[in-house]
């Protein structure tokens, strides 16, 4: 009777045969414990979680882009937290999208704000990175639309720290808008700006009337850490040889104490180049130049910038821009002597002879394609490059191991194999364009 009483007094009973002569009852035993109410995370914690998630997104993948939009629709809390993160680095790939984005920012800026203590409107004050490098600019009309939209947009982006352009020329109106905006002093990265300033050859070395708005912009962007400028190359009439002693004109120095990465592509000589080459850049560690080292001053300022800043460099790249007919300017052969602390060096065709007389800490050397002549040059200077660990062939790729031995021993693949065998015997790894080692 006691057991029957316990069954009857139980909370949950199962009666599988209720109409049987002797019905049985079973106690329902829970398999899982009772759920406990989880504590709610504070908004600050969710902000840190979502910030890490947004930073880890790959914006080249469609699913990641869709995830950023979908996260705004989860709930009201996520929408409030993720909206500033979404506008911090807007994805803009077409001209129409950029014009819509500029119109949205300006319309919000013109609206009266309830709280006058907030000097800037949303979403303009949320934008930290403006990447326009993917926008195709196929005509002068497109460039004019982009330039006009930027001129109206810059004053409404007070906390802009990174500006990436698609190698377009900025008008004076746009540059003055950027100089007068509150974000000029906070700009950290400026890339893809095209400079049309005349060269020193055109100016005949006289900088008294030199006026470059980009130079004025750099005088205001004192906190720049990464600068990338693109020029128009060298004209044929600027390639004459100068036999007289060069008279370097004086130019006012720039104050860029935090500049770490500098790229001057297709720029051989200009007042802006001279200002950067002559200014003290104490934090400069990475430099990218076009290979105009074979030209003398004033046609090229590459030897001057290497002489003044080469001792601080850890990375040096010579990046020739595509041109027709292709240029055949060589790099200075004394690059290793001018840059005694380099750990990474990227060369371009035609490959120079390397003059070196003392030990050098170079660790990685990058060349376009393997040639028998430059392999002998590397072997000649190897006694001075005892730290060299990698040689990268950035325009070639290893053949897969499925190819037969005859295919791997002929042509460019055969030359790559020769580099692998001869440099591998010295403890140097040969990498292809993808950074992979050979599979065979």
GROMACS .gro file of C-alpha atoms in nm:
model
  440
    1UNK     CA    1   0.000   0.000   0.000
    2UNK     CA    2   0.283   0.235   0.075
    3UNK     CA    3   0.427   0.198  -0.274
    4UNK     CA    4   0.083   0.254  -0.429
    5UNK     CA    5   0.038   0.567  -0.224
    6UNK     CA    6   0.372   0.701  -0.342
    7UNK     CA    7   0.272   0.647  -0.702
    8UNK     CA    8  -0.062   0.819  -0.660
    9UNK     CA    9   0.092   1.115  -0.482
   10UNK     CA   10   0.356   1.167  -0.753
   11UNK     CA   11   0.338   1.476  -0.973
   12UNK     CA   12   0.371   1.320  -1.320
   13UNK     CA   13   0.234   0.971  -1.391
   14UNK     CA   14   0.211   0.772  -1.712
   15UNK     CA   15  -0.084   0.528  -1.754
   16UNK     CA   16  -0.023   0.333  -2.073
   17UNK     CA   17  -0.338   0.102  -2.027
   18UNK     CA   18  -0.599   0.304  -1.837
   19UNK     CA   19  -0.886   0.056  -1.905
   20UNK     CA   20  -0.702  -0.261  -1.806
   21UNK     CA   21  -0.825  -0.466  -1.509
   22UNK     CA   22  -0.502  -0.380  -1.328
   23UNK     CA   23  -0.378  -0.052  -1.476
   24UNK     CA   24  -0.017   0.032  -1.410
   25UNK     CA   25   0.131   0.372  -1.349
   26UNK     CA   26   0.488   0.488  -1.421
   27UNK     CA   27   0.668   0.790  -1.289
   28UNK     CA   28   0.800   1.024  -1.562
   29UNK     CA   29   1.163   1.083  -1.479
   30UNK     CA   30   1.317   1.399  -1.641
   31UNK     CA   31   1.638   1.323  -1.830
   32UNK     CA   32   1.768   1.681  -1.823
   33UNK     CA   33   1.791   1.919  -1.530
   34UNK     CA   34   1.556   2.210  -1.511
   35UNK     CA   35   1.680   2.497  -1.733
   36UNK     CA   36   1.838   2.783  -1.547
   37UNK     CA   37   1.793   3.143  -1.654
   38UNK     CA   38   2.121   3.266  -1.800
   39UNK     CA   39   2.235   3.608  -1.689
   40UNK     CA   40   2.201   3.880  -1.952
   41UNK     CA   41   2.528   4.007  -2.094
   42UNK     CA   42   2.576   4.382  -2.071
   43UNK     CA   43   2.572   4.587  -2.390
   44UNK     CA   44   2.945   4.660  -2.358
   45UNK     CA   45   3.025   4.289  -2.373
   46UNK     CA   46   2.805   4.238  -2.679
   47UNK     CA   47   2.978   4.537  -2.842
   48UNK     CA   48   3.319   4.375  -2.796
   49UNK     CA   49   3.193   4.041  -2.929
   50UNK     CA   50   3.035   4.193  -3.239
   51UNK     CA   51   3.338   4.415  -3.299
   52UNK     CA   52   3.562   4.107  -3.316
   53UNK     CA   53   3.309   3.936  -3.546
   54UNK     CA   54   3.293   4.235  -3.784
   55UNK     CA   55   3.673   4.266  -3.793
   56UNK     CA   56   3.711   3.898  -3.884
   57UNK     CA   57   3.471   3.919  -4.180
   58UNK     CA   58   3.617   3.872  -4.526
   59UNK     CA   59   3.455   4.142  -4.740
   60UNK     CA   60   3.542   3.957  -5.059
   61UNK     CA   61   3.295   3.682  -4.965
   62UNK     CA   62   2.926   3.736  -5.034
   63UNK     CA   63   2.816   3.530  -4.733
   64UNK     CA   64   3.018   3.749  -4.497
   65UNK     CA   65   2.867   4.063  -4.646
   66UNK     CA   66   2.519   3.918  -4.605
   67UNK     CA   67   2.600   3.824  -4.245
   68UNK     CA   68   2.684   4.185  -4.163
   69UNK     CA   69   2.342   4.296  -4.288
   70UNK     CA   70   2.156   4.009  -4.121
   71UNK     CA   71   2.308   4.076  -3.780
   72UNK     CA   72   2.123   4.408  -3.774
   73UNK     CA   73   1.790   4.221  -3.786
   74UNK     CA   74   1.843   3.984  -3.493
   75UNK     CA   75   1.686   4.206  -3.230
   76UNK     CA   76   1.672   4.565  -3.114
   77UNK     CA   77   1.983   4.532  -2.897
   78UNK     CA   78   2.194   4.394  -3.182
   79UNK     CA   79   2.064   4.664  -3.416
   80UNK     CA   80   2.165   4.936  -3.171
   81UNK     CA   81   2.511   4.789  -3.113
   82UNK     CA   82   2.595   4.670  -3.466
   83UNK     CA   83   2.480   4.974  -3.664
   84UNK     CA   84   2.789   5.184  -3.573
   85UNK     CA   85   3.009   4.883  -3.652
   86UNK     CA   86   2.834   4.838  -3.986
   87UNK     CA   87   2.898   5.201  -4.086
   88UNK     CA   88   3.255   5.202  -3.950
   89UNK     CA   89   3.378   5.036  -4.272
   90UNK     CA   90   3.104   5.062  -4.538
   91UNK     CA   91   3.134   4.838  -4.843
   92UNK     CA   92   3.119   5.056  -5.157
   93UNK     CA   93   3.195   4.898  -5.494
   94UNK     CA   94   2.996   5.102  -5.747
   95UNK     CA   95   2.963   5.470  -5.827
   96UNK     CA   96   2.587   5.466  -5.769
   97UNK     CA   97   2.632   5.317  -5.421
   98UNK     CA   98   2.886   5.585  -5.332
   99UNK     CA   99   2.657   5.865  -5.446
  100UNK     CA  100   2.373   5.712  -5.240
  101UNK     CA  101   2.603   5.683  -4.940
  102UNK     CA  102   2.717   6.044  -4.975
  103UNK     CA  103   2.356   6.161  -5.006
  104UNK     CA  104   2.259   5.969  -4.691
  105UNK     CA  105   2.542   6.119  -4.487
  106UNK     CA  106   2.472   6.474  -4.607
  107UNK     CA  107   2.096   6.447  -4.552
  108UNK     CA  108   2.150   6.333  -4.194
  109UNK     CA  109   2.401   6.612  -4.142
  110UNK     CA  110   2.150   6.877  -4.252
  111UNK     CA  111   1.878   6.753  -4.017
  112UNK     CA  112   1.850   6.935  -3.683
  113UNK     CA  113   1.973   6.727  -3.392
  114UNK     CA  114   1.784   6.702  -3.067
  115UNK     CA  115   2.103   6.699  -2.862
  116UNK     CA  116   2.310   7.002  -2.954
  117UNK     CA  117   2.592   6.878  -2.734
  118UNK     CA  118   2.671   6.615  -3.003
  119UNK     CA  119   2.854   6.816  -3.272
  120UNK     CA  120   2.835   6.552  -3.547
  121UNK     CA  121   2.545   6.353  -3.684
  122UNK     CA  122   2.507   5.982  -3.739
  123UNK     CA  123   2.603   5.780  -3.934
  124UNK     CA  124   2.877   6.024  -4.041
  125UNK     CA  125   3.059   6.015  -3.709
  126UNK     CA  126   3.061   5.634  -3.718
  127UNK     CA  127   3.266   5.610  -4.040
  128UNK     CA  128   3.634   5.531  -3.978
  129UNK     CA  129   3.735   5.368  -4.309
  130UNK     CA  130   3.628   5.493  -4.653
  131UNK     CA  131   3.739   5.246  -4.920
  132UNK     CA  132   3.672   5.366  -5.276
  133UNK     CA  133   3.947   5.158  -5.439
  134UNK     CA  134   3.699   4.909  -5.589
  135UNK     CA  135   3.487   5.172  -5.769
  136UNK     CA  136   3.553   5.154  -6.145
  137UNK     CA  137   3.638   5.493  -6.294
  138UNK     CA  138   3.596   5.453  -6.669
  139UNK     CA  139   3.568   5.815  -6.781
  140UNK     CA  140   3.637   6.169  -6.677
  141UNK     CA  141   3.269   6.209  -6.595
  142UNK     CA  142   3.289   5.926  -6.340
  143UNK     CA  143   3.598   6.083  -6.184
  144UNK     CA  144   3.417   6.417  -6.163
  145UNK     CA  145   3.119   6.258  -5.987
  146UNK     CA  146   3.345   6.082  -5.735
  147UNK     CA  147   3.541   6.400  -5.671
  148UNK     CA  148   3.227   6.610  -5.622
  149UNK     CA  149   3.075   6.355  -5.383
  150UNK     CA  150   3.396   6.343  -5.177
  151UNK     CA  151   3.412   6.722  -5.151
  152UNK     CA  152   3.064   6.726  -4.997
  153UNK     CA  153   3.128   6.420  -4.782
  154UNK     CA  154   3.455   6.496  -4.601
  155UNK     CA  155   3.320   6.764  -4.360
  156UNK     CA  156   3.061   6.513  -4.232
  157UNK     CA  157   3.318   6.242  -4.147
  158UNK     CA  158   3.493   6.375  -3.836
  159UNK     CA  159   3.657   6.048  -3.730
  160UNK     CA  160   3.780   5.922  -4.069
  161UNK     CA  161   4.117   5.751  -4.021
  162UNK     CA  162   4.163   5.557  -4.348
  163UNK     CA  163   4.098   5.683  -4.702
  164UNK     CA  164   4.158   5.444  -4.994
  165UNK     CA  165   4.109   5.583  -5.346
  166UNK     CA  166   4.119   5.426  -5.692
  167UNK     CA  167   4.413   5.629  -5.828
  168UNK     CA  168   4.206   5.934  -5.922
  169UNK     CA  169   4.316   6.296  -5.916
  170UNK     CA  170   4.164   6.506  -5.640
  171UNK     CA  171   4.057   6.858  -5.732
  172UNK     CA  172   4.170   7.156  -5.529
  173UNK     CA  173   3.816   7.191  -5.398
  174UNK     CA  174   3.817   6.835  -5.263
  175UNK     CA  175   4.164   6.869  -5.111
  176UNK     CA  176   4.067   7.197  -4.942
  177UNK     CA  177   3.753   7.025  -4.813
  178UNK     CA  178   3.968   6.751  -4.662
  179UNK     CA  179   4.215   7.003  -4.517
  180UNK     CA  180   3.936   7.208  -4.359
  181UNK     CA  181   3.750   6.907  -4.223
  182UNK     CA  182   3.798   6.795  -3.862
  183UNK     CA  183   3.938   6.459  -3.979
  184UNK     CA  184   4.257   6.585  -4.148
  185UNK     CA  185   4.466   6.565  -3.832
  186UNK     CA  186   4.328   6.220  -3.748
  187UNK     CA  187   4.395   6.063  -4.088
  188UNK     CA  188   4.624   5.761  -4.050
  189UNK     CA  189   4.616   5.600  -4.397
  190UNK     CA  190   4.596   5.775  -4.735
  191UNK     CA  191   4.631   5.549  -5.041
  192UNK     CA  192   4.564   5.568  -5.413
  193UNK     CA  193   4.602   5.944  -5.460
  194UNK     CA  194   4.728   6.050  -5.804
  195UNK     CA  195   4.971   6.341  -5.818
  196UNK     CA  196   4.986   6.543  -6.142
  197UNK     CA  197   5.243   6.794  -6.018
  198UNK     CA  198   5.519   6.884  -6.267
  199UNK     CA  199   5.858   6.722  -6.230
  200UNK     CA  200   6.176   6.904  -6.136
  201UNK     CA  201   6.289   6.876  -6.499
  202UNK     CA  202   5.983   7.071  -6.613
  203UNK     CA  203   6.039   7.329  -6.339
  204UNK     CA  204   6.411   7.351  -6.426
  205UNK     CA  205   6.487   7.306  -6.056
  206UNK     CA  206   6.302   7.626  -5.958
  207UNK     CA  207   6.049   7.566  -5.680
  208UNK     CA  208   5.966   7.931  -5.614
  209UNK     CA  209   5.638   7.902  -5.804
  210UNK     CA  210   5.571   7.538  -5.716
  211UNK     CA  211   5.215   7.484  -5.598
  212UNK     CA  212   5.095   7.132  -5.518
  213UNK     CA  213   4.770   7.095  -5.319
  214UNK     CA  214   4.868   6.742  -5.212
  215UNK     CA  215   5.177   6.889  -5.047
  216UNK     CA  216   4.949   7.127  -4.855
  217UNK     CA  217   4.737   6.827  -4.753
  218UNK     CA  218   5.038   6.642  -4.613
  219UNK     CA  219   5.135   6.945  -4.407
  220UNK     CA  220   4.801   6.912  -4.227
  221UNK     CA  221   4.794   6.531  -4.197
  222UNK     CA  222   5.066   6.515  -3.934
  223UNK     CA  223   4.956   6.177  -3.796
  224UNK     CA  224   4.985   5.980  -4.121
  225UNK     CA  225   5.122   5.628  -4.085
  226UNK     CA  226   5.070   5.493  -4.440
  227UNK     CA  227   5.098   5.705  -4.757
  228UNK     CA  228   5.057   5.576  -5.113
  229UNK     CA  229   5.094   5.817  -5.408
  230UNK     CA  230   5.076   5.745  -5.781
  231UNK     CA  231   5.226   5.961  -6.055
  232UNK     CA  232   5.234   5.971  -6.435
  233UNK     CA  233   5.572   5.811  -6.496
  234UNK     CA  234   5.864   5.964  -6.683
  235UNK     CA  235   5.845   6.129  -7.024
  236UNK     CA  236   6.108   6.060  -7.290
  237UNK     CA  237   6.240   6.417  -7.278
  238UNK     CA  238   6.319   6.376  -6.906
  239UNK     CA  239   6.564   6.089  -6.956
  240UNK     CA  240   6.867   6.288  -7.070
  241UNK     CA  241   7.190   6.243  -6.880
  242UNK     CA  242   7.307   6.532  -6.661
  243UNK     CA  243   7.682   6.562  -6.627
  244UNK     CA  244   7.692   6.873  -6.404
  245UNK     CA  245   7.703   6.853  -6.026
  246UNK     CA  246   7.341   6.840  -5.908
  247UNK     CA  247   7.212   7.148  -5.730
  248UNK     CA  248   6.934   7.020  -5.506
  249UNK     CA  249   6.678   7.295  -5.436
  250UNK     CA  250   6.558   7.353  -5.083
  251UNK     CA  251   6.200   7.281  -4.985
  252UNK     CA  252   6.012   7.317  -4.660
  253UNK     CA  253   6.023   6.993  -4.462
  254UNK     CA  254   5.715   6.790  -4.380
  255UNK     CA  255   5.633   6.693  -4.022
  256UNK     CA  256   5.533   6.325  -4.044
  257UNK     CA  257   5.677   6.164  -3.729
  258UNK     CA  258   5.453   5.854  -3.746
  259UNK     CA  259   5.490   5.766  -4.116
  260UNK     CA  260   5.589   5.397  -4.131
  261UNK     CA  261   5.492   5.293  -4.486
  262UNK     CA  262   5.559   5.509  -4.793
  263UNK     CA  263   5.479   5.417  -5.153
  264UNK     CA  264   5.574   5.641  -5.447
  265UNK     CA  265   5.473   5.463  -5.766
  266UNK     CA  266   5.539   5.607  -6.113
  267UNK     CA  267   5.684   5.918  -5.950
  268UNK     CA  268   6.044   5.991  -6.039
  269UNK     CA  269   6.088   6.356  -5.955
  270UNK     CA  270   5.860   6.629  -5.816
  271UNK     CA  271   5.848   6.887  -5.543
  272UNK     CA  272   5.641   6.649  -5.333
  273UNK     CA  273   5.896   6.368  -5.381
  274UNK     CA  274   6.176   6.609  -5.289
  275UNK     CA  275   5.992   6.718  -4.973
  276UNK     CA  276   5.947   6.356  -4.864
  277UNK     CA  277   6.308   6.268  -4.948
  278UNK     CA  278   6.447   6.567  -4.758
  279UNK     CA  279   6.217   6.556  -4.455
  280UNK     CA  280   6.310   6.363  -4.141
  281UNK     CA  281   6.087   6.055  -4.129
  282UNK     CA  282   6.199   5.885  -3.807
  283UNK     CA  283   5.940   5.604  -3.817
  284UNK     CA  284   5.980   5.505  -4.184
  285UNK     CA  285   6.036   5.129  -4.216
  286UNK     CA  286   5.881   5.028  -4.552
  287UNK     CA  287   5.936   5.199  -4.888
  288UNK     CA  288   5.801   5.123  -5.236
  289UNK     CA  289   5.951   5.296  -5.541
  290UNK     CA  290   5.935   5.265  -5.916
  291UNK     CA  291   6.271   5.157  -6.060
  292UNK     CA  292   6.407   5.490  -6.184
  293UNK     CA  293   6.746   5.449  -6.018
  294UNK     CA  294   6.934   5.456  -6.349
  295UNK     CA  295   6.820   5.816  -6.412
  296UNK     CA  296   7.027   6.100  -6.271
  297UNK     CA  297   6.906   6.398  -6.072
  298UNK     CA  298   6.678   6.585  -6.135
  299UNK     CA  299   6.506   6.319  -6.347
  300UNK     CA  300   6.502   6.077  -6.052
  301UNK     CA  301   6.508   6.130  -5.676
  302UNK     CA  302   6.529   5.759  -5.589
  303UNK     CA  303   6.902   5.773  -5.498
  304UNK     CA  304   6.835   6.076  -5.276
  305UNK     CA  305   6.556   5.916  -5.074
  306UNK     CA  306   6.761   5.596  -5.033
  307UNK     CA  307   7.062   5.796  -4.918
  308UNK     CA  308   6.857   5.990  -4.661
  309UNK     CA  309   6.627   5.715  -4.533
  310UNK     CA  310   6.787   5.386  -4.637
  311UNK     CA  311   6.944   5.326  -4.298
  312UNK     CA  312   6.600   5.303  -4.132
  313UNK     CA  313   6.433   5.074  -4.387
  314UNK     CA  314   6.343   4.713  -4.313
  315UNK     CA  315   6.146   4.655  -4.635
  316UNK     CA  316   6.214   4.792  -4.984
  317UNK     CA  317   6.009   4.719  -5.295
  318UNK     CA  318   6.070   4.827  -5.652
  319UNK     CA  319   5.729   4.816  -5.819
  320UNK     CA  320   5.722   4.902  -6.192
  321UNK     CA  321   5.383   5.019  -6.314
  322UNK     CA  322   5.245   4.874  -6.641
  323UNK     CA  323   5.333   5.097  -6.935
  324UNK     CA  324   5.364   5.079  -7.312
  325UNK     CA  325   5.626   5.058  -7.434
  326UNK     CA  326   5.760   4.889  -7.121
  327UNK     CA  327   6.027   5.082  -6.936
  328UNK     CA  328   6.374   4.936  -6.883
  329UNK     CA  329   6.501   5.154  -6.600
  330UNK     CA  330   6.734   4.974  -6.366
  331UNK     CA  331   6.742   4.996  -5.990
  332UNK     CA  332   7.055   5.129  -5.818
  333UNK     CA  333   7.312   4.854  -5.782
  334UNK     CA  334   7.418   4.987  -5.440
  335UNK     CA  335   7.076   4.928  -5.284
  336UNK     CA  336   7.214   4.685  -5.023
  337UNK     CA  337   7.484   4.932  -4.924
  338UNK     CA  338   7.235   5.219  -4.902
  339UNK     CA  339   6.996   5.011  -4.688
  340UNK     CA  340   7.216   4.819  -4.442
  341UNK     CA  341   6.925   4.700  -4.223
  342UNK     CA  342   6.694   4.555  -4.490
  343UNK     CA  343   6.527   4.222  -4.416
  344UNK     CA  344   6.302   4.218  -4.727
  345UNK     CA  345   6.398   4.329  -5.079
  346UNK     CA  346   6.179   4.304  -5.389
  347UNK     CA  347   6.350   4.366  -5.723
  348UNK     CA  348   6.209   4.430  -6.070
  349UNK     CA  349   6.332   4.368  -6.424
  350UNK     CA  350   6.594   4.433  -6.543
  351UNK     CA  351   6.764   4.282  -6.240
  352UNK     CA  352   7.071   4.477  -6.128
  353UNK     CA  353   7.415   4.367  -6.023
  354UNK     CA  354   7.434   4.374  -5.644
  355UNK     CA  355   7.732   4.558  -5.500
  356UNK     CA  356   7.803   4.460  -5.141
  357UNK     CA  357   8.122   4.457  -4.937
  358UNK     CA  358   8.007   4.362  -4.586
  359UNK     CA  359   7.764   4.130  -4.411
  360UNK     CA  360   7.397   4.214  -4.461
  361UNK     CA  361   7.090   4.098  -4.257
  362UNK     CA  362   6.868   4.037  -4.564
  363UNK     CA  363   6.628   3.745  -4.500
  364UNK     CA  364   6.394   3.741  -4.804
  365UNK     CA  365   6.467   3.832  -5.165
  366UNK     CA  366   6.186   3.860  -5.423
  367UNK     CA  367   6.244   3.859  -5.801
  368UNK     CA  368   5.997   3.840  -6.093
  369UNK     CA  369   6.123   3.529  -6.275
  370UNK     CA  370   6.426   3.301  -6.242
  371UNK     CA  371   6.714   3.357  -6.482
  372UNK     CA  372   7.049   3.173  -6.496
  373UNK     CA  373   7.243   3.501  -6.488
  374UNK     CA  374   7.081   3.631  -6.170
  375UNK     CA  375   7.116   3.291  -6.003
  376UNK     CA  376   7.491   3.328  -6.046
  377UNK     CA  377   7.464   3.681  -5.905
  378UNK     CA  378   7.286   3.551  -5.594
  379UNK     CA  379   7.549   3.279  -5.547
  380UNK     CA  380   7.821   3.542  -5.581
  381UNK     CA  381   7.686   3.759  -5.296
  382UNK     CA  382   7.573   3.471  -5.071
  383UNK     CA  383   7.886   3.495  -4.851
  384UNK     CA  384   7.757   3.839  -4.746
  385UNK     CA  385   7.393   3.727  -4.706
  386UNK     CA  386   7.427   3.469  -4.432
  387UNK     CA  387   7.073   3.538  -4.299
  388UNK     CA  388   6.903   3.482  -4.635
  389UNK     CA  389   6.631   3.218  -4.586
  390UNK     CA  390   6.380   3.270  -4.867
  391UNK     CA  391   6.390   3.357  -5.237
  392UNK     CA  392   6.048   3.423  -5.387
  393UNK     CA  393   5.968   3.402  -5.759
  394UNK     CA  394   5.657   3.619  -5.759
  395UNK     CA  395   5.555   3.575  -6.126
  396UNK     CA  396   5.590   3.197  -6.153
  397UNK     CA  397   5.426   2.894  -5.993
  398UNK     CA  398   5.544   2.542  -5.925
  399UNK     CA  399   5.405   2.273  -6.152
  400UNK     CA  400   5.192   2.015  -5.967
  401UNK     CA  401   5.349   1.685  -5.875
  402UNK     CA  402   5.113   1.510  -6.119
  403UNK     CA  403   5.312   1.648  -6.414
  404UNK     CA  404   5.576   1.415  -6.552
  405UNK     CA  405   5.946   1.467  -6.495
  406UNK     CA  406   6.009   1.584  -6.853
  407UNK     CA  407   5.763   1.875  -6.815
  408UNK     CA  408   5.919   1.974  -6.484
  409UNK     CA  409   6.269   1.976  -6.634
  410UNK     CA  410   6.204   2.205  -6.932
  411UNK     CA  411   6.141   2.575  -6.978
  412UNK     CA  412   6.063   2.798  -6.683
  413UNK     CA  413   5.979   2.500  -6.461
  414UNK     CA  414   6.324   2.357  -6.527
  415UNK     CA  415   6.490   2.686  -6.431
  416UNK     CA  416   6.284   2.695  -6.109
  417UNK     CA  417   6.404   2.344  -6.032
  418UNK     CA  418   6.762   2.454  -6.091
  419UNK     CA  419   6.716   2.741  -5.842
  420UNK     CA  420   6.561   2.500  -5.592
  421UNK     CA  421   6.854   2.255  -5.612
  422UNK     CA  422   7.138   2.505  -5.605
  423UNK     CA  423   6.992   2.740  -5.344
  424UNK     CA  424   6.849   2.453  -5.139
  425UNK     CA  425   7.200   2.322  -5.096
  426UNK     CA  426   7.276   2.652  -4.920
  427UNK     CA  427   6.975   2.622  -4.688
  428UNK     CA  428   6.758   2.869  -4.884
  429UNK     CA  429   6.391   2.793  -4.956
  430UNK     CA  430   6.256   2.889  -5.299
  431UNK     CA  431   5.890   3.003  -5.299
  432UNK     CA  432   5.658   3.064  -5.592
  433UNK     CA  433   5.402   3.343  -5.645
  434UNK     CA  434   5.163   3.180  -5.397
  435UNK     CA  435   5.432   3.147  -5.132
  436UNK     CA  436   5.440   2.766  -5.171
  437UNK     CA  437   5.737   2.534  -5.177
  438UNK     CA  438   5.782   2.270  -5.445
  439UNK     CA  439   5.581   1.947  -5.419
  440UNK     CA  440   5.847   1.745  -5.601
   0.00000   0.00000   0.00000
